[in-house]
Coordinates of N, CA, C and O in Angstrom, one line a residue:
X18 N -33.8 -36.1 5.9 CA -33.5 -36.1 4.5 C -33.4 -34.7 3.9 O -32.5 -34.6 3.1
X19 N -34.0 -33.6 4.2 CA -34.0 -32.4 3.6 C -33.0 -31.6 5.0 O -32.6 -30.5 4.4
X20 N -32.6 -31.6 5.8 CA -31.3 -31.2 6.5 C -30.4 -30.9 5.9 O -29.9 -29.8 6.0
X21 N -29.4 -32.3 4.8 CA -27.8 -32.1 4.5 C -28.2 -31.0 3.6 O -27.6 -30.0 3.8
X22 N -29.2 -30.8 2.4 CA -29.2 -30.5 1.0 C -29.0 -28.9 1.8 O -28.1 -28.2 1.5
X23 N -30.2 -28.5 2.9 CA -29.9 -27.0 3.0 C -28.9 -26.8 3.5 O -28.4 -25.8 3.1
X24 N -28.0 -27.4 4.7 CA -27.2 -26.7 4.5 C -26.0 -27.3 4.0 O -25.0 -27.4 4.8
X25 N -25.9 -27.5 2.9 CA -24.8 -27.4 1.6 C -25.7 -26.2 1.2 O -25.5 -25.2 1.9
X26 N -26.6 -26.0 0.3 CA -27.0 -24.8 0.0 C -26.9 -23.6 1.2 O -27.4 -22.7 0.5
X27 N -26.8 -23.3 2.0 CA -26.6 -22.6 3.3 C -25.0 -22.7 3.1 O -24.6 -21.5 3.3
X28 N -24.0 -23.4 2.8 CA -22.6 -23.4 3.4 C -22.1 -22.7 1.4 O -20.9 -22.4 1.0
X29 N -23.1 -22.6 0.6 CA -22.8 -22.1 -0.9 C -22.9 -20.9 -0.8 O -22.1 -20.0 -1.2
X30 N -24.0 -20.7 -0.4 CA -24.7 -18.8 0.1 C -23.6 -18.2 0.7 O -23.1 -17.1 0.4
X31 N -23.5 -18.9 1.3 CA -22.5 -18.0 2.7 C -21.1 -17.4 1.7 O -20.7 -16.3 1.4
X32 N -20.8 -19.0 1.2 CA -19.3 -19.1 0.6 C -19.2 -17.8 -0.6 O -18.2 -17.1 -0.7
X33 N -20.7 -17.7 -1.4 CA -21.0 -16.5 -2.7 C -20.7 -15.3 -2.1 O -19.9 -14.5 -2.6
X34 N -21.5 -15.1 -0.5 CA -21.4 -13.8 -0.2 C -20.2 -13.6 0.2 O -20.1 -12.4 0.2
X35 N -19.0 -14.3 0.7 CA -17.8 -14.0 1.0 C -16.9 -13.9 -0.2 O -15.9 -13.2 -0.2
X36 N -17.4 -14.6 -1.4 CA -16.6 -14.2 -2.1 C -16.9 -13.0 -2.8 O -16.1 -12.6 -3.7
X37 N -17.9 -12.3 -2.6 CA -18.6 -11.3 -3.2 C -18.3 -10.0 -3.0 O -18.4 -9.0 -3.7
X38 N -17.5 -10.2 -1.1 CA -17.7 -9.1 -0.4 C -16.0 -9.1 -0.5 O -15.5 -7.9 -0.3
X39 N -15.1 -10.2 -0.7 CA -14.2 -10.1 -0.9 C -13.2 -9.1 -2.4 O -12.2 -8.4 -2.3
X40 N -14.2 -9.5 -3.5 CA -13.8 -8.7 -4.3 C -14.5 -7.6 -4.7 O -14.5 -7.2 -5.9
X41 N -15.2 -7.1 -3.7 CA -16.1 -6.0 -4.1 C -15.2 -4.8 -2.9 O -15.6 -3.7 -2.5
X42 N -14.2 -5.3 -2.4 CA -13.4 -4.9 -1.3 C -13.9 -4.0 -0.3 O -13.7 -2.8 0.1
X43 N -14.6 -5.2 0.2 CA -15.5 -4.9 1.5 C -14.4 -4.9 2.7 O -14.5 -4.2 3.7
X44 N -13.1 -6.0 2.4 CA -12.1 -5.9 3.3 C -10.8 -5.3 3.1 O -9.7 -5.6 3.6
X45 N -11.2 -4.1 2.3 CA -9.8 -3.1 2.2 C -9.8 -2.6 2.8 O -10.9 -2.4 3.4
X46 N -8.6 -1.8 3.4 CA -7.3 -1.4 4.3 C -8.1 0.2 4.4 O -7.3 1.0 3.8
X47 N -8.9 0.6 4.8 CA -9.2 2.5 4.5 C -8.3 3.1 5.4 O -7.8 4.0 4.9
X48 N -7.8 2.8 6.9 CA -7.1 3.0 7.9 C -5.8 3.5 8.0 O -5.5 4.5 8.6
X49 N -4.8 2.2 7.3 CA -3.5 1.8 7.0 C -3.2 3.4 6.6 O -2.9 4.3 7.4
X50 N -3.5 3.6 5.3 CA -2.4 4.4 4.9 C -2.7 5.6 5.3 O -2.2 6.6 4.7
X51 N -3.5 5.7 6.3 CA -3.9 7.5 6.9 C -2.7 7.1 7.9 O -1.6 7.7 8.0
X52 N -2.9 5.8 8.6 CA -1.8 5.7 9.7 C -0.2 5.5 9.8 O 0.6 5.6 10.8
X53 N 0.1 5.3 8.2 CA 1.2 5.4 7.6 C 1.7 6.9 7.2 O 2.9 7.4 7.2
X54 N 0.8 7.4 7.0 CA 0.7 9.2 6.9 C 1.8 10.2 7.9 O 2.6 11.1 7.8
X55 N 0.9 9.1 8.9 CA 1.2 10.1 10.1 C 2.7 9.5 11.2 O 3.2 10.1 12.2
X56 N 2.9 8.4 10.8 CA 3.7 7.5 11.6 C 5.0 7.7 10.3 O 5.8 6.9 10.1
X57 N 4.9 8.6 9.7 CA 6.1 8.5 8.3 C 7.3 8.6 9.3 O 7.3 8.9 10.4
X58 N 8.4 8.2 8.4 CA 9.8 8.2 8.7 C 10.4 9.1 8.1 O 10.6 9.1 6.9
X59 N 10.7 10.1 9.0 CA 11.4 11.6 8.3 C 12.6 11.9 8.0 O 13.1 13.0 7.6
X60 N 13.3 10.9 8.2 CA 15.2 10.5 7.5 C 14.9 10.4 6.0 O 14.1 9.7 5.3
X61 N 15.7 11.1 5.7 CA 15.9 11.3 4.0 C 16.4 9.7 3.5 O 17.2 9.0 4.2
X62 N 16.0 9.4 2.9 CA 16.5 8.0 2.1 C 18.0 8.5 1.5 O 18.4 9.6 1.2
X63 N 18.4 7.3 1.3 CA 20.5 7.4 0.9 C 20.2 7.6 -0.1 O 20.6 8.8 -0.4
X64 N 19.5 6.9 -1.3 CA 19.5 7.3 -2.8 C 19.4 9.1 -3.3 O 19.9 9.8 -4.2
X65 N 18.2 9.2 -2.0 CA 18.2 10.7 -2.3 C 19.6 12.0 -2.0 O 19.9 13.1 -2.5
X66 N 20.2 11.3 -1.0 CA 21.5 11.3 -0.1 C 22.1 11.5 -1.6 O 22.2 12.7 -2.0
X67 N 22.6 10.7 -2.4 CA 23.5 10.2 -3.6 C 23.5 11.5 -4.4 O 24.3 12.3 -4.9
X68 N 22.2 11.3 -4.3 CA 21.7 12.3 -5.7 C 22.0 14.0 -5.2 O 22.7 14.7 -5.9
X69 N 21.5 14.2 -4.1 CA 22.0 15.7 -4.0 C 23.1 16.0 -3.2 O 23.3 17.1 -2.8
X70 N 24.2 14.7 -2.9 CA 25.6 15.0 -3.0 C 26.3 14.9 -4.4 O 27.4 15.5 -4.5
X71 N 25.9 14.4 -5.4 CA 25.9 14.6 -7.3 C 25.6 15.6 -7.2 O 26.6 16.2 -7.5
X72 N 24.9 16.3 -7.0 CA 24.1 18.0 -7.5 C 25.1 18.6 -7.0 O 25.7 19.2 -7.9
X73 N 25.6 18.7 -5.5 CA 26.3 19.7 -5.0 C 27.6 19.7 -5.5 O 28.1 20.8 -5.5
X74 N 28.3 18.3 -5.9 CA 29.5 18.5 -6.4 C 29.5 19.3 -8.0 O 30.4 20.0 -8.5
X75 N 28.1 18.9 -8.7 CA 28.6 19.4 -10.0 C 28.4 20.8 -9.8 O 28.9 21.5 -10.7
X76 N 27.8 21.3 -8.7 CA 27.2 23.0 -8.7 C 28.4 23.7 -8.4 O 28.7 24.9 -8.8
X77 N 29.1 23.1 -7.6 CA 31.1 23.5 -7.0 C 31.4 23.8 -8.1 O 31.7 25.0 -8.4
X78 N 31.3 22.3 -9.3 CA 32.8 22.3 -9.7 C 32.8 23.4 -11.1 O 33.6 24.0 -11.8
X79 N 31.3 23.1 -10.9 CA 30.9 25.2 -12.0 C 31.2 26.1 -11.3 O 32.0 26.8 -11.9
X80 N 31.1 26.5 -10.3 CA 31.2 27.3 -9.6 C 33.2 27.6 -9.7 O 33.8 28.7 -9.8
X81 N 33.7 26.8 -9.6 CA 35.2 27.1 -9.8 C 35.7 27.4 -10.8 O 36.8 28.0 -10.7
X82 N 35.0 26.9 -12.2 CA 35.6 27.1 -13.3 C 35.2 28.8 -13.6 O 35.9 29.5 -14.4
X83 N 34.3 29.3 -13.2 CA 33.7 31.0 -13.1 C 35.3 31.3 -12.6 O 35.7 32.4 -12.3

């Protein structure tokens, strides 16, 4: 008779502390982004590509009108 009640209360505990530890972010990532750090991808992105082939043409086309 006193078995199911504890553990429903035992399976509530458990469920509080996971949700507890969940948003108290016991399970955030500390790792990831040191490892992202170091694993970076050292190719210039195209947008940035865009932008300082923009720069270089307008710096010419001053440069011509001198």
């Amino acid at each position: 008779m006193l078995l199911v009640p504890l553990s429903v209360l035992l399976v509530l505990g458990i469920g509080a502390l996971f949700w507890w530890s969940v948003n108290s972010g016991q399970f955030d990532d500390l790792e990831g982004p040191a490892h992202r750090i170091v694993a970076d991808d050292d190719r210039p992105d195209a947008d940035h590509n865009l932008r300082s082939c923009a720069l270089m043409s307008i710096n010419s086309s001053k440069d011509e009108e001198r």
